[in-house]
Each structure stands twice: as C-alpha cells, then as structure tokens.
Amino acid sequence: MSRLPRWVGGLGSGLIRLAERLDERKAAIAPAADVETGAVVAPEPAPVAVPAARPAPDAPAGHVTTAQAEPEHVPPPPSYAPAVSARPDPVAAVPWSMRVATEVGWRLLVLAGTLWVLMRVISAVQLVVLAFVAGLLITALLQPAVAWLKRRGVPRGLATALTFISGFIIMGLVCWFVVWQVTDHLDDLTKQVQHGINELKRWLLNSPFHVTEAQINNIADKLSQAIGTNTKDLTSAGIEGVQVIIEVLTGILLAMFSTLFLLYDGPRIWDWLLKLMPAAAREGVAGAGPRAWATLTAYVRGTVIVALIDAVFIGVGLFFLKVPMAVPLAVFIFLFAFIPLVGAVVSGALAVIVALVTRDVFTATMVLVVVLAVQQIEGHVLQPFILGRAVRVHPLAVVLSVAAGSMVAGIGGAVVAVPLVAVTNAVVGYLRAHAKEQAKVNATRSALAVAPEEAAATPSRPGG
C-alpha cells in the first residue's frame, strides 16, 4: 500500500503536464487578445518543448535520473534538405562592355552581309541600275520644265513629250558638236602633237638632265616593240571596245525610256512604292520622299549651272590663248564637272597637256592659271551660293564616295556617288527629326490619357 500514493502523485503530475501542453498549442494556433485594449496580439513563438523527466517506478518521490533528464531525439521533417550555395549567373559574369560590344558586333555583321548581297546584286545588273539612275538624274533636270508647261495650261502628256524630245535633242546636238570638232581638227592636232613632241625632244637634249639622243631613240624603239608584241591585246581591246559601244547604246535606250516614264508617271510610281512599305514606316517614308527628290533636283540643277560656268570661262581663256580645240575642251570640262573634285582635276590637266603639246610652256602655264582661278571661284563662291546647304557634303565624304563609286561601277559610279550621298544625308536627317517629333507626340498623348484616370482616382475633399 506504500506504492499507491506515489502512483497517484505521478498520475496527477502527468495530467497537469498534458493540460499545459494543450494550452500552449492552443495559444500557438489562435492569437491572444489584449484584455485592456481588445486588440489582437500575435503570439510569440513558442519555445521548443523539452520533455520533462519522468521518475523511475522504483525511484523515490522527487528523484530524477540523468538518463531520463536528457531530451528525446526528434527526427527532421521529410521536406528538410540542407542549404546548397547558389551558383552565379554566367551572363552576369560577362563584363557589361563586352556584352555591349557583342550586341553591336552581330548587328554590324548582319548589316555588312546585307550590303554585300546588295552589292553583288547591283554588280550583276550594273547596266540596268546605271541606266535607271541616269534616267533619274535626267528626270530631275527636266522635271521643272514639265511643271512649268503644266502651269501654263499644257496637258501633262504633251508637256512630257515636248520636254523629253527637246532635252534629248539638245544633248544629242552637244555630243555631235564635240565629235565634229574633234574629227575636224584631228589632222591639225596630229601635226601640232608631232611638232610638240619634237620640241619636247629638243628641250630634253638641251636640259640639265643630260638626256642623249640615243636614249630618246631607245625609248621610242621600245614603245614600238611593245605595240608590235601586244597586237593581240590591242585586237582584244578593240573587240571589247565594240562590246562597250553596244552596252553604251543599250544603256542610253534604257535611260531614255526611264526618263520618259518617270516624267509622265512619276507621282503614281511613287504612290505604288509607298504601298509596298510597312504601315508603321509609311508616314516617315512619305515625308522623306519629297525631300529626297528636292535634294536631288537641287543637286542636278546646281551642278549643271556650275559646270556651264566653268566650261564657258575656261573655254574663253583657251580661245584667247589660241589653244586648238578650245570648244571641244570646254565641252569636256562641262561633262567632267559632274564628277566632283576628280572631274575638275582631269579636265584641267587635259587642257594643260593640250596647250603644252600644241603651243609652248608659257601657254600651258597660263592655261593652268586660268583653270586654277576658275576652280577656286567655283569652290568658294559658286557651289555655296548655287547648291546651298541642302546638298552640302563634306569634302572627305565626297572623295571617299567618288572613290568607292568608281571602284564599284567605274565612271558611272563616280557620277552617281555624290548625289546618292547627298540624298541619303537629307533622308536620314528628316527621319531622325520625324522620330523625335513622333516621340514627343506619343509622350503628349500618354500624358493626356493618364491625366483623366488620375483625376477620377483622386478622392474629392469633404465640402469641396
């Protein structure tokens, strides 16, 4: 009977502990309420309950063994997993400058590939492209005449026919006049060239360079021998010359047809091209087209006026200096003026050489002075005044574009290069300004669209 009180005491203490655990779990699940304020207070995290030590059955009351006082081992939950250190992102490990360089690099590669394919296509149809561009330049020159006739009440078809026929008749007469002058003075020119060669030979013999007559004859014999050994090359060059003449005639016909249809149906052709553009870019292209055409028209008209002034003044100088074929040389100067920088140098050098061979050193020097004076007036007065700022291109861009155009398509490419650069400059400038203006318009629309929503969302003040 002595063990009955101890058993009853252990049972009572166990019931007390069970009640305490139920209270702790209930407090952890439901937040407690403050008695004074009535506010709900979040419960504090319950401490980890350490199981109380149970007394051994045979131990006296109040005695706890060391083994029973140690907490029991609680296994971890199934979802537990040890923390794994996260690996760094490979993209974040690449420096920002290198990422920018790669983004720009692949876009440049795509652009370079596109330009290469475009150049290959243009080279394959070079004759057609040059003929169309020549027709476009001639149209830019003749279109003001068509517009003038239409303003005078002439129908469009008749105005186009009159302008087309008169323009090509004038150009044909100019070419015929040049050929006639050259063939008419060919005999005199041959005699004067022979006389000039003899004078040059005499000057070399008496010059301080100590050139002997045997050396001069040796050079002449080598030239004759080279001509004799390269007869096949000359024959093939003649055959190629015939092919070139055929291609030139084909290009002239294509340019004439292009000019005729561009003069008559230019606006409708432009409207058809606009329909091929994406809807998002149609507005910008529609605005850039007239500006590109105005730039091209101003360039062609200004170049014709400047070339005409150069040809007249240099031709008058050659006439007063009694240089043979002054008029054909003036026409050559007019034609070569359409090749910026390079054409003026080539035509001026041709005039100086003709003066040196047919006249003397003094006449050649005076021709050089006249050519340089006219070109200086052209570069500093005529071009800025006539061409204006609309088609002004930096001299470095002119040189590079002429060199690239001549490498791609010869003389035709050199003629087309500068107006192409001028038109591209005008189009890019307009599109940049249009993009900025469109961004401002979109920002204004967004601000106007957000303002009513903010006004509706703002609560009104009491009594306001």
PDB file of C-alpha atoms in Angstrom, residues 151-342:
ATOM      1  CA  ARG A 151       1.290  75.691-115.064  1.00  0.00           C
ATOM      2  CA  ARG A 152       0.854  77.328-118.487  1.00  0.00           C
ATOM      3  CA  GLY A 153      -2.106  75.065-119.240  1.00  0.00           C
ATOM      4  CA  VAL A 154      -0.337  72.437-121.375  1.00  0.00           C
ATOM      5  CA  PRO A 155      -1.644  68.873-120.777  1.00  0.00           C
ATOM      6  CA  ARG A 156       0.678  66.539-118.912  1.00  0.00           C
ATOM      7  CA  GLY A 157       1.233  64.165-121.831  1.00  0.00           C
ATOM      8  CA  LEU A 158       2.071  66.942-124.272  1.00  0.00           C
ATOM      9  CA  ALA A 159       4.310  68.708-121.721  1.00  0.00           C
ATOM     10  CA  THR A 160       6.171  65.456-121.086  1.00  0.00           C
ATOM     11  CA  ALA A 161       6.629  64.788-124.823  1.00  0.00           C
ATOM     12  CA  LEU A 162       7.883  68.318-125.561  1.00  0.00           C
ATOM     13  CA  THR A 163      10.331  68.303-122.647  1.00  0.00           C
ATOM     14  CA  PHE A 164      11.600  64.798-123.411  1.00  0.00           C
ATOM     15  CA  ILE A 165      12.157  65.416-127.125  1.00  0.00           C
ATOM     16  CA  SER A 166      13.758  68.847-126.700  1.00  0.00           C
ATOM     17  CA  GLY A 167      16.028  67.668-123.860  1.00  0.00           C
ATOM     18  CA  PHE A 168      17.431  64.682-125.722  1.00  0.00           C
ATOM     19  CA  ILE A 169      17.774  66.691-128.940  1.00  0.00           C
ATOM     20  CA  ILE A 170      19.898  69.258-127.096  1.00  0.00           C
ATOM     21  CA  MET A 171      22.074  66.547-125.521  1.00  0.00           C
ATOM     22  CA  GLY A 172      22.458  64.808-128.890  1.00  0.00           C
ATOM     23  CA  LEU A 173      23.475  68.075-130.566  1.00  0.00           C
ATOM     24  CA  VAL A 174      26.099  68.697-127.903  1.00  0.00           C
ATOM     25  CA  CYS A 175      27.600  65.218-128.397  1.00  0.00           C
ATOM     26  CA  TRP A 176      27.545  65.635-132.186  1.00  0.00           C
ATOM     27  CA  PHE A 177      29.248  69.022-131.920  1.00  0.00           C
ATOM     28  CA  VAL A 178      32.053  67.574-129.796  1.00  0.00           C
ATOM     29  CA  VAL A 179      32.649  64.697-132.208  1.00  0.00           C
ATOM     30  CA  TRP A 180      32.530  67.057-135.197  1.00  0.00           C
ATOM     31  CA  GLN A 181      35.041  69.443-133.662  1.00  0.00           C
ATOM     32  CA  VAL A 182      37.447  66.634-132.762  1.00  0.00           C
ATOM     33  CA  THR A 183      37.317  64.997-136.187  1.00  0.00           C
ATOM     34  CA  ASP A 184      37.535  68.362-137.968  1.00  0.00           C
ATOM     35  CA  HIS A 185      40.694  69.373-136.096  1.00  0.00           C
ATOM     36  CA  LEU A 186      42.209  65.887-135.967  1.00  0.00           C
ATOM     37  CA  ASP A 187      44.709  66.473-138.804  1.00  0.00           C
ATOM     38  CA  ASP A 188      45.857  69.804-137.400  1.00  0.00           C
ATOM     39  CA  LEU A 189      46.017  68.303-133.945  1.00  0.00           C
ATOM     40  CA  THR A 190      48.203  65.427-135.197  1.00  0.00           C
ATOM     41  CA  LYS A 191      50.641  67.853-136.815  1.00  0.00           C
ATOM     42  CA  GLN A 192      50.750  70.018-133.711  1.00  0.00           C
ATOM     43  CA  VAL A 193      51.282  66.986-131.487  1.00  0.00           C
ATOM     44  CA  GLN A 194      54.173  65.859-133.680  1.00  0.00           C
ATOM     45  CA  HIS A 195      55.610  69.350-133.535  1.00  0.00           C
ATOM     46  CA  GLY A 196      55.214  69.353-129.757  1.00  0.00           C
ATOM     47  CA  ILE A 197      56.993  66.017-129.445  1.00  0.00           C
ATOM     48  CA  ASN A 198      59.910  67.360-131.473  1.00  0.00           C
ATOM     49  CA  GLU A 199      60.034  70.449-129.277  1.00  0.00           C
ATOM     50  CA  LEU A 200      59.983  68.257-126.170  1.00  0.00           C
ATOM     51  CA  LYS A 201      62.798  66.134-127.608  1.00  0.00           C
ATOM     52  CA  ARG A 202      64.859  69.263-128.324  1.00  0.00           C
ATOM     53  CA  TRP A 203      64.194  70.566-124.812  1.00  0.00           C
ATOM     54  CA  LEU A 204      65.292  67.275-123.256  1.00  0.00           C
ATOM     55  CA  LEU A 205      68.528  67.311-125.253  1.00  0.00           C
ATOM     56  CA  ASN A 206      69.343  70.832-124.045  1.00  0.00           C
ATOM     57  CA  SER A 207      68.041  70.322-120.500  1.00  0.00           C
ATOM     58  CA  PRO A 208      70.275  69.893-117.425  1.00  0.00           C
ATOM     59  CA  PHE A 209      69.107  66.259-117.153  1.00  0.00           C
ATOM     60  CA  HIS A 210      71.811  65.202-119.672  1.00  0.00           C
ATOM     61  CA  VAL A 211      69.477  63.100-121.818  1.00  0.00           C
ATOM     62  CA  THR A 212      71.142  61.888-125.026  1.00  0.00           C
ATOM     63  CA  GLU A 213      69.507  61.321-128.401  1.00  0.00           C
ATOM     64  CA  ALA A 214      70.385  57.605-128.225  1.00  0.00           C
ATOM     65  CA  GLN A 215      68.381  57.259-125.019  1.00  0.00           C
ATOM     66  CA  ILE A 216      65.402  59.016-126.573  1.00  0.00           C
ATOM     67  CA  ASN A 217      65.569  56.778-129.671  1.00  0.00           C
ATOM     68  CA  ASN A 218      65.876  53.721-127.443  1.00  0.00           C
ATOM     69  CA  ILE A 219      62.680  54.705-125.595  1.00  0.00           C
ATOM     70  CA  ALA A 220      60.879  55.205-128.934  1.00  0.00           C
ATOM     71  CA  ASP A 221      62.057  51.791-130.191  1.00  0.00           C
ATOM     72  CA  LYS A 222      60.861  50.090-127.008  1.00  0.00           C
ATOM     73  CA  LEU A 223      57.450  51.702-127.380  1.00  0.00           C
ATOM     74  CA  SER A 224      57.218  50.491-130.982  1.00  0.00           C
ATOM     75  CA  GLN A 225      58.306  47.000-129.954  1.00  0.00           C
ATOM     76  CA  ALA A 226      55.735  46.914-127.146  1.00  0.00           C
ATOM     77  CA  ILE A 227      52.996  47.899-129.580  1.00  0.00           C
ATOM     78  CA  GLY A 228      54.109  45.178-132.022  1.00  0.00           C
ATOM     79  CA  THR A 229      54.245  42.422-129.394  1.00  0.00           C
ATOM     80  CA  ASN A 230      50.879  43.353-127.899  1.00  0.00           C
ATOM     81  CA  THR A 231      48.907  43.279-131.136  1.00  0.00           C
ATOM     82  CA  LYS A 232      46.677  40.526-129.774  1.00  0.00           C
ATOM     83  CA  ASP A 233      45.923  42.566-126.702  1.00  0.00           C
ATOM     84  CA  LEU A 234      45.091  45.556-128.856  1.00  0.00           C
ATOM     85  CA  THR A 235      42.805  43.400-131.021  1.00  0.00           C
ATOM     86  CA  SER A 236      41.005  42.030-127.987  1.00  0.00           C
ATOM     87  CA  ALA A 237      40.766  45.568-126.626  1.00  0.00           C
ATOM     88  CA  GLY A 238      39.155  46.589-129.910  1.00  0.00           C
ATOM     89  CA  ILE A 239      36.642  43.762-129.618  1.00  0.00           C
ATOM     90  CA  GLU A 240      35.926  44.789-126.045  1.00  0.00           C
ATOM     91  CA  GLY A 241      35.535  48.338-127.316  1.00  0.00           C
ATOM     92  CA  VAL A 242      32.803  47.152-129.670  1.00  0.00           C
ATOM     93  CA  GLN A 243      31.079  45.412-126.764  1.00  0.00           C
ATOM     94  CA  VAL A 244      31.367  48.576-124.707  1.00  0.00           C
ATOM     95  CA  ILE A 245      29.757  50.577-127.526  1.00  0.00           C
ATOM     96  CA  ILE A 246      26.866  48.110-127.643  1.00  0.00           C
ATOM     97  CA  GLU A 247      26.430  48.328-123.871  1.00  0.00           C
ATOM     98  CA  VAL A 248      26.552  52.129-124.018  1.00  0.00           C
ATOM     99  CA  LEU A 249      23.846  52.220-126.687  1.00  0.00           C
ATOM    100  CA  THR A 250      21.706  49.814-124.639  1.00  0.00           C
ATOM    101  CA  GLY A 251      22.201  51.948-121.541  1.00  0.00           C
ATOM    102  CA  ILE A 252      21.222  55.097-123.460  1.00  0.00           C
ATOM    103  CA  LEU A 253      17.989  53.477-124.641  1.00  0.00           C
ATOM    104  CA  LEU A 254      17.160  52.282-121.117  1.00  0.00           C
ATOM    105  CA  ALA A 255      17.896  55.743-119.725  1.00  0.00           C
ATOM    106  CA  MET A 256      15.629  57.341-122.334  1.00  0.00           C
ATOM    107  CA  PHE A 257      12.710  55.026-121.538  1.00  0.00           C
ATOM    108  CA  SER A 258      13.242  55.506-117.795  1.00  0.00           C
ATOM    109  CA  THR A 259      13.236  59.274-118.234  1.00  0.00           C
ATOM    110  CA  LEU A 260      10.055  59.229-120.318  1.00  0.00           C
ATOM    111  CA  PHE A 261       8.059  57.150-117.830  1.00  0.00           C
ATOM    112  CA  LEU A 262       9.423  58.979-114.796  1.00  0.00           C
ATOM    113  CA  LEU A 263       8.432  62.328-116.296  1.00  0.00           C
ATOM    114  CA  TYR A 264       4.912  61.122-117.105  1.00  0.00           C
ATOM    115  CA  ASP A 265       4.071  58.689-114.271  1.00  0.00           C
ATOM    116  CA  GLY A 266       6.425  59.811-111.523  1.00  0.00           C
ATOM    117  CA  PRO A 267       3.756  60.537-108.854  1.00  0.00           C
ATOM    118  CA  ARG A 268       1.880  57.292-109.491  1.00  0.00           C
ATOM    119  CA  ILE A 269       5.108  55.267-109.374  1.00  0.00           C
ATOM    120  CA  TRP A 270       5.905  56.873-106.015  1.00  0.00           C
ATOM    121  CA  ASP A 271       2.430  56.058-104.661  1.00  0.00           C
ATOM    122  CA  TRP A 272       2.862  52.437-105.751  1.00  0.00           C
ATOM    123  CA  LEU A 273       6.216  52.262-103.943  1.00  0.00           C
ATOM    124  CA  LEU A 274       4.633  53.654-100.784  1.00  0.00           C
ATOM    125  CA  LYS A 275       2.112  50.809-100.758  1.00  0.00           C
ATOM    126  CA  LEU A 276       4.999  48.322-100.567  1.00  0.00           C
ATOM    127  CA  MET A 277       6.248  49.882 -97.318  1.00  0.00           C
ATOM    128  CA  PRO A 278       5.104  48.615 -93.888  1.00  0.00           C
ATOM    129  CA  ALA A 279       2.228  50.590 -92.417  1.00  0.00           C
ATOM    130  CA  ALA A 280       4.304  51.703 -89.428  1.00  0.00           C
ATOM    131  CA  ALA A 281       7.033  53.217 -91.642  1.00  0.00           C
ATOM    132  CA  ARG A 282       4.791  54.577 -94.403  1.00  0.00           C
ATOM    133  CA  GLU A 283       4.331  58.012 -92.828  1.00  0.00           C
ATOM    134  CA  GLY A 284       8.061  58.618 -92.424  1.00  0.00           C
ATOM    135  CA  VAL A 285       8.880  57.384 -95.932  1.00  0.00           C
ATOM    136  CA  ALA A 286       6.099  59.508 -97.410  1.00  0.00           C
ATOM    137  CA  GLY A 287       7.652  62.594 -95.849  1.00  0.00           C
ATOM    138  CA  ALA A 288      11.239  61.664 -96.723  1.00  0.00           C
ATOM    139  CA  GLY A 289      10.493  61.054-100.430  1.00  0.00           C
ATOM    140  CA  PRO A 290       9.706  64.668-101.426  1.00  0.00           C
ATOM    141  CA  ARG A 291      12.744  65.917 -99.516  1.00  0.00           C
ATOM    142  CA  ALA A 292      14.986  63.396-101.251  1.00  0.00           C
ATOM    143  CA  TRP A 293      13.607  64.456-104.633  1.00  0.00           C
ATOM    144  CA  ALA A 294      14.064  68.152-103.798  1.00  0.00           C
ATOM    145  CA  THR A 295      17.673  67.466-102.798  1.00  0.00           C
ATOM    146  CA  LEU A 296      18.359  65.523-105.996  1.00  0.00           C
ATOM    147  CA  THR A 297      16.744  68.214-108.159  1.00  0.00           C
ATOM    148  CA  ALA A 298      18.734  70.972-106.449  1.00  0.00           C
ATOM    149  CA  TYR A 299      21.966  68.999-106.844  1.00  0.00           C
ATOM    150  CA  VAL A 300      21.498  68.285-110.554  1.00  0.00           C
ATOM    151  CA  ARG A 301      20.356  71.822-111.346  1.00  0.00           C
ATOM    152  CA  GLY A 302      23.193  73.396-109.356  1.00  0.00           C
ATOM    153  CA  THR A 303      25.800  71.069-110.861  1.00  0.00           C
ATOM    154  CA  VAL A 304      24.622  71.899-114.398  1.00  0.00           C
ATOM    155  CA  ILE A 305      24.855  75.641-113.702  1.00  0.00           C
ATOM    156  CA  VAL A 306      28.310  75.360-112.098  1.00  0.00           C
ATOM    157  CA  ALA A 307      29.594  73.110-114.905  1.00  0.00           C
ATOM    158  CA  LEU A 308      28.270  75.515-117.530  1.00  0.00           C
ATOM    159  CA  ILE A 309      30.010  78.487-115.878  1.00  0.00           C
ATOM    160  CA  ASP A 310      33.290  76.544-115.631  1.00  0.00           C
ATOM    161  CA  ALA A 311      33.110  75.473-119.269  1.00  0.00           C
ATOM    162  CA  VAL A 312      32.344  78.997-120.516  1.00  0.00           C
ATOM    163  CA  PHE A 313      35.102  80.755-118.571  1.00  0.00           C
ATOM    164  CA  ILE A 314      37.801  78.137-119.209  1.00  0.00           C
ATOM    165  CA  GLY A 315      36.738  77.889-122.878  1.00  0.00           C
ATOM    166  CA  VAL A 316      37.048  81.667-123.268  1.00  0.00           C
ATOM    167  CA  GLY A 317      40.514  81.531-121.711  1.00  0.00           C
ATOM    168  CA  LEU A 318      41.580  78.743-124.073  1.00  0.00           C
ATOM    169  CA  PHE A 319      40.209  80.691-127.044  1.00  0.00           C
ATOM    170  CA  PHE A 320      42.139  83.864-126.212  1.00  0.00           C
ATOM    171  CA  LEU A 321      45.303  81.850-125.582  1.00  0.00           C
ATOM    172  CA  LYS A 322      44.843  80.305-129.064  1.00  0.00           C
ATOM    173  CA  VAL A 323      44.799  76.731-127.814  1.00  0.00           C
ATOM    174  CA  PRO A 324      43.493  74.311-130.505  1.00  0.00           C
ATOM    175  CA  MET A 325      40.064  72.725-129.988  1.00  0.00           C
ATOM    176  CA  ALA A 326      39.028  75.228-127.338  1.00  0.00           C
ATOM    177  CA  VAL A 327      35.316  74.459-127.795  1.00  0.00           C
ATOM    178  CA  PRO A 328      35.629  70.638-127.513  1.00  0.00           C
ATOM    179  CA  LEU A 329      37.838  71.099-124.457  1.00  0.00           C
ATOM    180  CA  ALA A 330      35.172  73.350-122.927  1.00  0.00           C
ATOM    181  CA  VAL A 331      32.556  70.650-123.565  1.00  0.00           C
ATOM    182  CA  PHE A 332      34.806  68.057-121.921  1.00  0.00           C
ATOM    183  CA  ILE A 333      35.173  70.372-118.915  1.00  0.00           C
ATOM    184  CA  PHE A 334      31.372  70.651-118.728  1.00  0.00           C
ATOM    185  CA  LEU A 335      30.894  66.873-118.800  1.00  0.00           C
ATOM    186  CA  PHE A 336      33.684  66.098-116.325  1.00  0.00           C
ATOM    187  CA  ALA A 337      32.247  68.640-113.870  1.00  0.00           C
ATOM    188  CA  PHE A 338      29.581  66.063-112.965  1.00  0.00           C
ATOM    189  CA  ILE A 339      32.345  64.069-111.235  1.00  0.00           C
ATOM    190  CA  PRO A 340      33.135  66.218-108.163  1.00  0.00           C
ATOM    191  CA  LEU A 341      36.784  67.071-107.452  1.00  0.00           C
ATOM    192  CA  VAL A 342      38.195  64.337-109.700  1.00  0.00           C
TER     193      VAL A 342
END
